[in-house]
XYZ file of C-alpha atoms in Angstrom:
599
model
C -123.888 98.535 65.499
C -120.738 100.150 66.116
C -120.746 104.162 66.129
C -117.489 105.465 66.473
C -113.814 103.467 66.784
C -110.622 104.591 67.950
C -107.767 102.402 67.597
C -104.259 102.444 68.840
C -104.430 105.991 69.944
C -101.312 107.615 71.292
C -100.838 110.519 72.352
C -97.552 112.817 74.448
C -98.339 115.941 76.104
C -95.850 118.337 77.178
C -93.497 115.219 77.205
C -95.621 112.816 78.926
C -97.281 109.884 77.400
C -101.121 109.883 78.664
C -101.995 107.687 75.966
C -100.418 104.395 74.673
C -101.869 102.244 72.090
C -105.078 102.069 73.337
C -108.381 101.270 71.067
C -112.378 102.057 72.151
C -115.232 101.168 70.569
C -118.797 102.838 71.109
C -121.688 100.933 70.115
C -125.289 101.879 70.010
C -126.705 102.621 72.715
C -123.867 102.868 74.783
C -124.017 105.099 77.953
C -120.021 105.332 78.916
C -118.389 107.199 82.087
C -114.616 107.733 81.523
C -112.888 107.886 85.459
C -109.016 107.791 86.561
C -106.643 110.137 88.318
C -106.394 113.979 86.950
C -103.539 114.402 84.468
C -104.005 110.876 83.482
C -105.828 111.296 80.047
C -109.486 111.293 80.139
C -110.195 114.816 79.010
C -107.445 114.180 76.022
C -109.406 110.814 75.291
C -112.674 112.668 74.949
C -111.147 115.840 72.539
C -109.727 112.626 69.966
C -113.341 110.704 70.158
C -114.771 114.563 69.218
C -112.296 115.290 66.862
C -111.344 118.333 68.435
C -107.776 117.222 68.955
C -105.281 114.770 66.951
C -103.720 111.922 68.651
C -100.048 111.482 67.694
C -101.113 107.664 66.523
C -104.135 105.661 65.631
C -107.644 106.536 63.620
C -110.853 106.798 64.944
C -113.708 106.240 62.849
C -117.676 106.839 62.692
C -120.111 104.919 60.820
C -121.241 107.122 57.958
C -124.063 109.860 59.011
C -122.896 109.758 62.713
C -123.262 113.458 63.773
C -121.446 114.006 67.400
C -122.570 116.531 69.779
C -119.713 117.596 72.326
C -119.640 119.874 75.138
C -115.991 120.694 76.528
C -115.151 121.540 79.627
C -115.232 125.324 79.125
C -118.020 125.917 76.706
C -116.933 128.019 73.536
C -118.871 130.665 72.367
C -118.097 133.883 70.749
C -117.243 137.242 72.547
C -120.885 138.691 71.983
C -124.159 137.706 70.925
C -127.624 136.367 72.615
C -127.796 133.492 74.211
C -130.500 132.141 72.187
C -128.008 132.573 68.914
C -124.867 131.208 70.568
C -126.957 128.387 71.604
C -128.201 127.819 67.936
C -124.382 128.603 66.286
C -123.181 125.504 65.655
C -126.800 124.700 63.718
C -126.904 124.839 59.830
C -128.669 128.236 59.331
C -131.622 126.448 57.980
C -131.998 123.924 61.583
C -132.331 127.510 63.543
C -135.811 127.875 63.305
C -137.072 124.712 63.442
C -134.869 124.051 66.926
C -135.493 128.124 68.284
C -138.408 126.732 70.624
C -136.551 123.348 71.730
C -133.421 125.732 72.717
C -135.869 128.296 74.237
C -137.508 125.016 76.000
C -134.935 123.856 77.397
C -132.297 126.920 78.397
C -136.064 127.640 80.259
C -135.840 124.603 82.199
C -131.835 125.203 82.803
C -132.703 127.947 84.939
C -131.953 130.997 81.703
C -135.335 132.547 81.197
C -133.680 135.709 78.891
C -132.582 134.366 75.835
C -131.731 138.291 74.949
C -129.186 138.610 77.348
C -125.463 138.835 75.603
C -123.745 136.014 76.552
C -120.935 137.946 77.967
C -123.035 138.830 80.909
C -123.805 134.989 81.870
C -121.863 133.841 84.830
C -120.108 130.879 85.111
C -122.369 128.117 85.959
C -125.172 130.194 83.594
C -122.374 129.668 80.580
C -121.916 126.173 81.608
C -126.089 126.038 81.603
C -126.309 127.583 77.898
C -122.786 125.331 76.744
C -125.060 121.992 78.018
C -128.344 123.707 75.796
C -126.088 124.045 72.666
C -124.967 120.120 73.230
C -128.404 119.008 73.206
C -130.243 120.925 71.197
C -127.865 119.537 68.132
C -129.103 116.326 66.191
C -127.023 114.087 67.294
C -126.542 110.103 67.647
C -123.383 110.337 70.135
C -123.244 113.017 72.982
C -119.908 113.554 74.698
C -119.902 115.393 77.533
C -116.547 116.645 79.909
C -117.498 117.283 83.457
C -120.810 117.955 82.583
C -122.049 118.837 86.528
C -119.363 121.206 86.946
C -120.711 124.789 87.656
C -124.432 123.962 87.899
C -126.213 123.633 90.860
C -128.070 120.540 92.365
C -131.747 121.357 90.436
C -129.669 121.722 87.228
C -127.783 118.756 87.725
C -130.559 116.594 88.903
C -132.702 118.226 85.231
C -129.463 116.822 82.899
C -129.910 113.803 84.558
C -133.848 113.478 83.657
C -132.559 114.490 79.874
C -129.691 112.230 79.404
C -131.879 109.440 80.836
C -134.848 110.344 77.785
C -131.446 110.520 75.402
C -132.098 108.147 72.666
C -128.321 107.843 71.303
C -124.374 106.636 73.167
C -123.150 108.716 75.797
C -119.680 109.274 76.809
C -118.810 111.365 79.603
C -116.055 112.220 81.644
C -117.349 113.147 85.577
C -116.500 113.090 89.338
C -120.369 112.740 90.242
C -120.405 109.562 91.475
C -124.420 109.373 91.591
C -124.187 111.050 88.158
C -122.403 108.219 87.190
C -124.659 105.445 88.815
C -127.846 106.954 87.440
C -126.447 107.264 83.577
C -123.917 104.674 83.006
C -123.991 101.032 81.648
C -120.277 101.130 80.980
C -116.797 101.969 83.057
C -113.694 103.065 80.875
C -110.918 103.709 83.640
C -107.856 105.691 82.416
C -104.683 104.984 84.038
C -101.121 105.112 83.153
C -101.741 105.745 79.351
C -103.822 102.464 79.407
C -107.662 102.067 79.260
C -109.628 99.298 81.295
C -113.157 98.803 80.827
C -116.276 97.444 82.908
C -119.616 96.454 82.137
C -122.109 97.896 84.701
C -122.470 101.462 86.370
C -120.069 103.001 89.010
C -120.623 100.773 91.984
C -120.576 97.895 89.790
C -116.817 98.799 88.426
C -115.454 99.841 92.382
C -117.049 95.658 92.902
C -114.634 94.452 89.840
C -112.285 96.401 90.051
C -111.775 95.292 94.250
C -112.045 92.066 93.355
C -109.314 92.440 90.368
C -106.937 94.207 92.760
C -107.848 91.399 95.456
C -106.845 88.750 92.572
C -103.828 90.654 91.494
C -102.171 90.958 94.854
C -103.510 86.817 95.872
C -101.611 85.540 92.944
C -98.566 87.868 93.649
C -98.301 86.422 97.330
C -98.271 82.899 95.636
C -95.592 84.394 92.871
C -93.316 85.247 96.003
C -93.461 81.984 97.447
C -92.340 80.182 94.787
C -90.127 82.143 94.201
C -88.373 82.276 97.562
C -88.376 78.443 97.675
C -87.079 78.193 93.989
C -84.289 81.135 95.366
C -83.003 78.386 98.223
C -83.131 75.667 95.450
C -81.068 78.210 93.234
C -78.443 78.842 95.805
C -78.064 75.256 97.102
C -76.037 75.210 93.780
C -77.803 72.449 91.737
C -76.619 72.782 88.574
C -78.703 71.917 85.136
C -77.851 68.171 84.584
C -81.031 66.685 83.843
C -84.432 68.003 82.378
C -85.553 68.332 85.280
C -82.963 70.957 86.878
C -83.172 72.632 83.309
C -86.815 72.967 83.393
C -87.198 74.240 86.907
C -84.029 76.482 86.361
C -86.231 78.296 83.287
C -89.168 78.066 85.817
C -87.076 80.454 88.612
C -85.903 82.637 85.232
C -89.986 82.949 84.457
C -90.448 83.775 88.461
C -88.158 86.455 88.919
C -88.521 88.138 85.219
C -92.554 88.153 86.069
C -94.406 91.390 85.394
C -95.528 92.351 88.796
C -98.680 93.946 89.687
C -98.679 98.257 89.600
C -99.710 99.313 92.589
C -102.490 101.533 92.524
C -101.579 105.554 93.653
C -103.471 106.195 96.458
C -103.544 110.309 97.460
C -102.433 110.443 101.323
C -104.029 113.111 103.511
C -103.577 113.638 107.452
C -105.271 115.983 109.523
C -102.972 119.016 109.477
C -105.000 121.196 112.102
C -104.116 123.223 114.728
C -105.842 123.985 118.120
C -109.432 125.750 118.121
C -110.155 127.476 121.351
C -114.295 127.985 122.109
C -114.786 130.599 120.525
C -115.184 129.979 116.629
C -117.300 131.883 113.741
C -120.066 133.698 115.036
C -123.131 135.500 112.399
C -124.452 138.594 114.116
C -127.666 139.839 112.098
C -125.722 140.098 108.897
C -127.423 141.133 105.502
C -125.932 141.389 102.000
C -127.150 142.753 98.526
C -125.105 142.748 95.388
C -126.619 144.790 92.116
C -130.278 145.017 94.028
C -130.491 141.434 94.652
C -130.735 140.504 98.616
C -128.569 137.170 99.010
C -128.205 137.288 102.744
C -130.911 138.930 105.260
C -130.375 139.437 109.189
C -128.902 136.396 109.671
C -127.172 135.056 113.069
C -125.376 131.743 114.142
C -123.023 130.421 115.735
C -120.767 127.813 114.129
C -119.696 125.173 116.390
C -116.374 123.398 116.720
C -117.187 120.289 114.952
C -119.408 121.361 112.606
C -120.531 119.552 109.360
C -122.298 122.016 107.369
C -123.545 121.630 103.556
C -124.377 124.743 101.629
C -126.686 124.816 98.469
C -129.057 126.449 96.478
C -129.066 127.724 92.755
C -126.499 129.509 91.339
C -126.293 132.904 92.372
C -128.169 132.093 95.389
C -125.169 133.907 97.667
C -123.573 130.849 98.290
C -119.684 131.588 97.883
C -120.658 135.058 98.921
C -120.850 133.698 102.583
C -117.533 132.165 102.669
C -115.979 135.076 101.306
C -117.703 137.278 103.900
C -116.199 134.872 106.686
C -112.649 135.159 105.138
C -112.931 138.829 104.713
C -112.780 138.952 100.639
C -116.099 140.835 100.977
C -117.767 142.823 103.996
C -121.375 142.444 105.054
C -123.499 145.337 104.088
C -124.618 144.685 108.054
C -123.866 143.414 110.630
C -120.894 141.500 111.974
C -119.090 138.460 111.607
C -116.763 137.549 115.165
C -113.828 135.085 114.254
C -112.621 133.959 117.213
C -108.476 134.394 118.577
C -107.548 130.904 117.545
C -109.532 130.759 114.773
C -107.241 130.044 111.439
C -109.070 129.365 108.217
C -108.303 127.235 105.174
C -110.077 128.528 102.047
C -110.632 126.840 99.232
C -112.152 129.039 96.239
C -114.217 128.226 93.596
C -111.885 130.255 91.198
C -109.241 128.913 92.704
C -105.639 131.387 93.490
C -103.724 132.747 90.429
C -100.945 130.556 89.707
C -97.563 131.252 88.026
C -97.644 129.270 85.209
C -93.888 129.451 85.218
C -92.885 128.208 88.405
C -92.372 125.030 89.649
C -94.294 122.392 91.282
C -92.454 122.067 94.254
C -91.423 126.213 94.416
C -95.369 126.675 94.929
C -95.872 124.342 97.710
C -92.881 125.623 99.671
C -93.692 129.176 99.570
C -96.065 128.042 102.442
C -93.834 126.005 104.378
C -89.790 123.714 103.883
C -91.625 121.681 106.638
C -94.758 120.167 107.883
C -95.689 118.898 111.544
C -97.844 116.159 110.955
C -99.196 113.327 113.140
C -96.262 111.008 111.871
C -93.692 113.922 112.389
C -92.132 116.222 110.372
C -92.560 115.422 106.744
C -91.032 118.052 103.963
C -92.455 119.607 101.379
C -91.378 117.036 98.585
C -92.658 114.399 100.460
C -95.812 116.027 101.201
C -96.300 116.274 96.985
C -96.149 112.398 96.660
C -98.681 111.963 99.023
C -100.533 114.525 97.063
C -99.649 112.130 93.795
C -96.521 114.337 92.577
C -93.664 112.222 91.582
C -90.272 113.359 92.165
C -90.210 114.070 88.590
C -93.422 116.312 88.614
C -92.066 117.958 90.951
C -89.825 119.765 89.261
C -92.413 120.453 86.607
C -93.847 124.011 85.447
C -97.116 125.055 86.721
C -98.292 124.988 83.096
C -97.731 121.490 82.011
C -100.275 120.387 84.762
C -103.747 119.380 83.804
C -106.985 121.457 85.302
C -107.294 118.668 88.163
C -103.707 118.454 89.227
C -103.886 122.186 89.527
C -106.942 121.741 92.056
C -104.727 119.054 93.515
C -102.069 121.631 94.545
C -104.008 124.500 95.540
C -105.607 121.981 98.053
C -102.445 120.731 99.695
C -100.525 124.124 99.777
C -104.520 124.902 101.767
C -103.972 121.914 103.955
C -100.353 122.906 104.974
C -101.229 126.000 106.560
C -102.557 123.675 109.307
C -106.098 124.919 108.985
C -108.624 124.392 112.023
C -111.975 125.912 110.047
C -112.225 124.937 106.115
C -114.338 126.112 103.777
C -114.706 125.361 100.755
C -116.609 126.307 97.621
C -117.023 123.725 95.088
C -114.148 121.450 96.011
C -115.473 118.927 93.598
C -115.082 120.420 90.118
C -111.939 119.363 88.767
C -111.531 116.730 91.160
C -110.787 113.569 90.305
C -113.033 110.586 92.500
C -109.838 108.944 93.713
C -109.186 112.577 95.132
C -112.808 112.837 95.874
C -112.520 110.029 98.150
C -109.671 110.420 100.126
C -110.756 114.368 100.851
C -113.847 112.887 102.245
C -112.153 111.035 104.746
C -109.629 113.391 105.975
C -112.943 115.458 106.284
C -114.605 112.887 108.554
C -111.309 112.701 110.536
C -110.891 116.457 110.774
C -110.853 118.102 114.304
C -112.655 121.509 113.298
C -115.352 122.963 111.427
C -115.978 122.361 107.534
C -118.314 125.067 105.693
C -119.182 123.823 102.064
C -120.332 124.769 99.199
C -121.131 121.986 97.091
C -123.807 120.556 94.128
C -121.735 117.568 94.358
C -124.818 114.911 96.425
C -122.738 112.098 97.130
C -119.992 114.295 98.651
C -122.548 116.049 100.475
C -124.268 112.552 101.547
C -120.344 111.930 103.585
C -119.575 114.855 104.748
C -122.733 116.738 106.105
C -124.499 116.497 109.253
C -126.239 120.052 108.487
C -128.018 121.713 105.110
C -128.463 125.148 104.636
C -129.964 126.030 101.321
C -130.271 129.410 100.521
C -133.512 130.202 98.896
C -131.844 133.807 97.194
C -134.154 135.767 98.471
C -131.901 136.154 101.256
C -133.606 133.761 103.288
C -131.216 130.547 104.265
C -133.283 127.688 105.597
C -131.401 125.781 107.872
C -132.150 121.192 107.656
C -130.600 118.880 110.035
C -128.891 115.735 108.635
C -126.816 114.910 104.974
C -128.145 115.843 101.508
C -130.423 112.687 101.382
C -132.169 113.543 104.567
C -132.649 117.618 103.006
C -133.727 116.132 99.930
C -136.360 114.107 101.342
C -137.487 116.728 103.893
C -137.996 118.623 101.196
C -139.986 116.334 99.364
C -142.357 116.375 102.559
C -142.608 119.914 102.761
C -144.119 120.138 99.247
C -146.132 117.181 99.841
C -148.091 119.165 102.199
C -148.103 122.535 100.326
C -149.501 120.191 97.210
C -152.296 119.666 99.544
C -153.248 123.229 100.544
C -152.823 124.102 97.044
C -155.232 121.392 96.279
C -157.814 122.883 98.854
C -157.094 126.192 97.159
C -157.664 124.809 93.525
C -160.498 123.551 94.311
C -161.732 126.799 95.031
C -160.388 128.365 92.680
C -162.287 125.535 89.985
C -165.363 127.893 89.913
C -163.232 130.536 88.555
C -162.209 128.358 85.265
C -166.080 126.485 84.649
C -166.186 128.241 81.335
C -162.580 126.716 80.854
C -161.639 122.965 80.393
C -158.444 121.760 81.399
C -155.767 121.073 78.479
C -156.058 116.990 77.704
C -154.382 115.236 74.422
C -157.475 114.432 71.726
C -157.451 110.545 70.946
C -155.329 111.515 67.959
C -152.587 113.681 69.520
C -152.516 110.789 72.269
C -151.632 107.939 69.197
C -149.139 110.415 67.720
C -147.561 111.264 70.940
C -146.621 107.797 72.005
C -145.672 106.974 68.154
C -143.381 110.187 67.648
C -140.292 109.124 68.959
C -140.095 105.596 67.143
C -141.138 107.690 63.775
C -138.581 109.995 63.971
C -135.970 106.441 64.973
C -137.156 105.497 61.814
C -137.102 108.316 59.604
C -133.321 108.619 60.855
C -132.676 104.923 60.691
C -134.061 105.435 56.692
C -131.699 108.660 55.798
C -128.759 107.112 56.938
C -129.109 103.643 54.768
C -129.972 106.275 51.742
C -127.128 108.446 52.744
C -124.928 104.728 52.540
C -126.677 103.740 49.261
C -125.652 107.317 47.890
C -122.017 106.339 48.809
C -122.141 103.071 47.232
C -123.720 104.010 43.872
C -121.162 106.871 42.920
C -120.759 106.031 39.114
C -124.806 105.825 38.551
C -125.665 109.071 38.264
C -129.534 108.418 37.174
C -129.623 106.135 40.666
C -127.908 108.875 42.372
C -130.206 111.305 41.591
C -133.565 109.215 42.835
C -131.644 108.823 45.818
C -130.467 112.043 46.440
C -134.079 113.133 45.957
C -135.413 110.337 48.514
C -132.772 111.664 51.059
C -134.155 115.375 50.462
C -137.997 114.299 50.848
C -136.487 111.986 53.813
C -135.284 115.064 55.812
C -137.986 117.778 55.215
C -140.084 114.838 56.683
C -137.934 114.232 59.331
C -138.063 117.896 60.112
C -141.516 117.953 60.007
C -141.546 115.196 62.601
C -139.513 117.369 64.746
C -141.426 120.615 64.663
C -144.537 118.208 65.856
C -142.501 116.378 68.578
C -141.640 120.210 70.230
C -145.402 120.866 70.159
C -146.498 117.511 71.676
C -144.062 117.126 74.533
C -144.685 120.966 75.481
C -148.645 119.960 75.270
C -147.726 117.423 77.300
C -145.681 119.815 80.344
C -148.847 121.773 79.935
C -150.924 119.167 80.389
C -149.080 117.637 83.637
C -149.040 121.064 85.298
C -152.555 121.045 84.872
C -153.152 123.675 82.309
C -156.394 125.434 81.397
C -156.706 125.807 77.368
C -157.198 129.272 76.714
């Protein structure tokens, strides 16, 4: 069954087309990644599908009863408030206590234990946490969901993923995480060029097609310009249309050289822009650092070396970024010192990014750092260093503000590059990103001669560009891991494979403390109910919305409207019923896999 349509959607922003007469169609079921290029459109796509923006041309439709859930990238609450009620806000006041413990369960298992706090005082990623809450905890049958790993750390990301997999309804979301992507996704809608291209089958699948449809694309174009250069010599022999035949293969040549050519894809250019690194690099002399009473960092010494590869992670607030601003002297440690050595000459990319004039131009920005650029193919200026960065000529001469989020990444990592860094850190390069971006950054990384410090919750990019993991556990402890994210992942694993095992030898122990006790278990009933709940409450909404179509259908009948109006009321105090008992029975359940005593 078809959900939600959108045909022949147009839309011009700040006098540039990013959509053209393009139609989507989400059926049930439907798990959906939207990629391309920043700037090109996907964010605008999403807002239309939400309704939280008008395209210039086209409709989109939803089946009647379809209730949308949508998470933007910047979540939107008001100034003040708890985070329990800006969580609930968008819930018809008589939903809010019937969902409180569902939002309490699972801004609990984002990581946001105080649902008092005002939500002014939530940092980024901890807004981004409570925005993702407020998405799911609404009834919905379609979630849509822009850059939904951005700001959250690896354990957060990793706990969306385990909830959008249990997600009953579509899915539609636009995101750089590549495993994100692979994990969720049944369906590839690439943006590009104000057009829309879909692909059955999760990321890798669509980078297969879409290789082989480039690989197609350029075969048949070589055999296009063969023709046509023998058809050319014909041409200019000077045979002139006297028969059929000369007519037909004159039209032939006219069909050759009018052909619509294949676009070639825009591919981002990057070339290793360092300069020399002596010996002596970044050195960590017994540093410590504690920010309002929390201890982030805690005697801690090393020595970076030239070529290093090192991954940072850990949950938000951890102290993460607050290392790489101690090494490029944003912040002091509270002990300690940090020796940068003579050559040393860092490229730092923040998570906040630099403030930009929104006024000036594209190509004013860039060559405030330099007219010209040494690189490995010569000098190259500073316009030509923007198309390799994916800035026309025409963009060029564009305002700051007319760029998209991404693009604005985009630039604030080239005007970085130019400065011929030979250390880079950077602090969650990823959000904003786009993966063609993505992918070309992580091979100028592998090519780079210095050291590369980041900060990332982004696995895959961590997978290609780390050969060390420190996670920092925040209590000022950093726990150093040799190899990529995959290997720190699965030492990990090990590590509480083993502790399982003491615990185990402790437990049992501790058994004779809890004989009076039993241990929480499902009664034969609760068991039946819990595996039926789910296809119950399918039903029950399955049921309203054919009433709810029946009520639309029947609007001159006002005796038959009545019975159903009634059925639809009786339908959803049921329903909510249902609900109420599914919160209880899957938080039974948690108990009951931790291995809970009943009280």
């Amino acid at each position: 069954m078809i959900l939600l349509s959108a045909q022949n959607i147009s839309k011009t922003y700040m006098e540039r087309k990013v959509l053209d007469d393009v139609s989507f169609f989400l059926n049930e079921g439907d798990k959906v990644g939207i990629v391309g290029i920043n700037g090109t459109g996907k964010s605008t796509l999403l807002r239309i599908l939400a309704g939280a923006e008008e395209s210039d041309d086209g409709t989109v439709l939803r089946t009647n009863g379809i209730k949308v859930s949508y998470l933007p990238q910047i979540p939107e609450f008001d100034e003040h408030g708890t985070v329990l009620e800006q969580v609930l806000a968008h819930l018809p006041n008589d939903m809010k206590e019937a969902k409180e413990f569902e939002a309490k369960s699972i801004l609990g298992k984002m990581g946001i234990s105080d649902y008092t706090r005002d939500i002014s005082t939530l940092s980024g990623g901890e807004r981004r946490r409570a925005g993702i809450a407020s998405a799911l905890v609404q009834p919905s049958d379609i979630l849509l969901l822009d850059e939904p790993t951005n700001h959250i750390d690896n354990e957060t990301v990793q706990l969306l993923e385990t909830q959008l997999k249990k997600y009953r309804g579509a899915i539609v979301m636009v995101t750089h995480d590549r495993y994100f992507l692979n994990s969720i996704t049944k369906k590839i809608v690439e943006v590009d060029r104000g057009k829309i291209y879909e692909c059955e089958g999760n990321y890798s699948k669509y980078l297969e097609m879409k290789a082989q449809r480039e690989a197609d694309a350029e075969a048949l174009e070589r055999k296009n310009k063969t023709l046509y250069r023998r058809e050319l010599e014909w041409i200019r022999r000077g045979v002139r249309a006297r028969g059929t035949k000369s007519k037909d293969r004159i039209a032939r040549f006219e069909e050759l050289e009018n052909r619509e050519k294949p676009v070639e894809t825009e591919k981002l250019q990057l070339q290793s822009l360092s300069s020399r690194l002596g010996k002596k690099t970044i050195e960590f002399e017994n540093i410590s650092k504690t920010i309002d009473g929390k201890k982030l960092i805690s005697d801690f010494s090393y020595i970076i070396s030239r070529d290093a590869r090192i991954g940072i992670v850990g949950h938000n607030g951890a102290g993460k970024s607050t290392l790489l601003k101690i090494i490029n002297g944003n912040i002091s440690a509270d002990s300690g010192n940090v020796i940068i050595g003579d050559t040393v000459q860092i490229g730092y990319f923040s998570q906040e990014c630099e403030n930009m004039d929104p006024s000036q131009r594209v190509i004013e920005y860039i060559r405030e750092t330099a007219d010209m650029v040494h690189t490995p193919d010569g000098v190259v200026t500073a316009s030509k260093m923007l198309e390799r960065f994916l800035f026309t000529s025409e963009l060029q001469w564009n305002r700051i503000e007319k760029l998209s989020g991404g693009e604005r990444k985009r630039l604030y990592l080239l005007k970085i590059l130019m400065t011929s860094p030979n250390i880079l850190l950077l602090d969650e390069p990823t959000n904003d990103l786009d993966i063609a971006t993505l992918t070309i950054l992580e091979e100028y990384l592998e090519n780079f001669s210095g050291a590369v410090i980041s900060v990332s919750h982004d696995r895959y990019f961590l997978d290609k560009t780390s050969t060390e993991i420190w996670e920092f556990s925040g209590n000022g402890t950093i726990n150093r891991y040799n190899g990529n994210y995959s290997d720190y992942a699965e030492k990990v694993k090990s590590e509480e494979r083993e502790t399982a095992k003491e615990n185990t030898k402790s437990d049992n122990k501790k058994e004779r403390v809890f004989q009076g006790k039993k241990k929480l278990k499902f009664s034969f009933k609760e068991q039946r109910e819990y595996e039926m709940i789910d296809d119950e409450i399918a039903s029950l909404e399955e049921e309203i919305a054919k009433t709810e179509k029946e009520i639309s259908g029947n609007s001159s009948d006002y005796v038959k409207l009545q019975e159903l109006s009634d059925k639809k009321t009786e339908l959803e105090n049921t329903l909510e019923e249902k609900m109420e008992r599914w919160v209880y029975l899957n938080d039974l359940a948690e108990r009951i896999e931790r291995g809970e005593y009943a009280e």
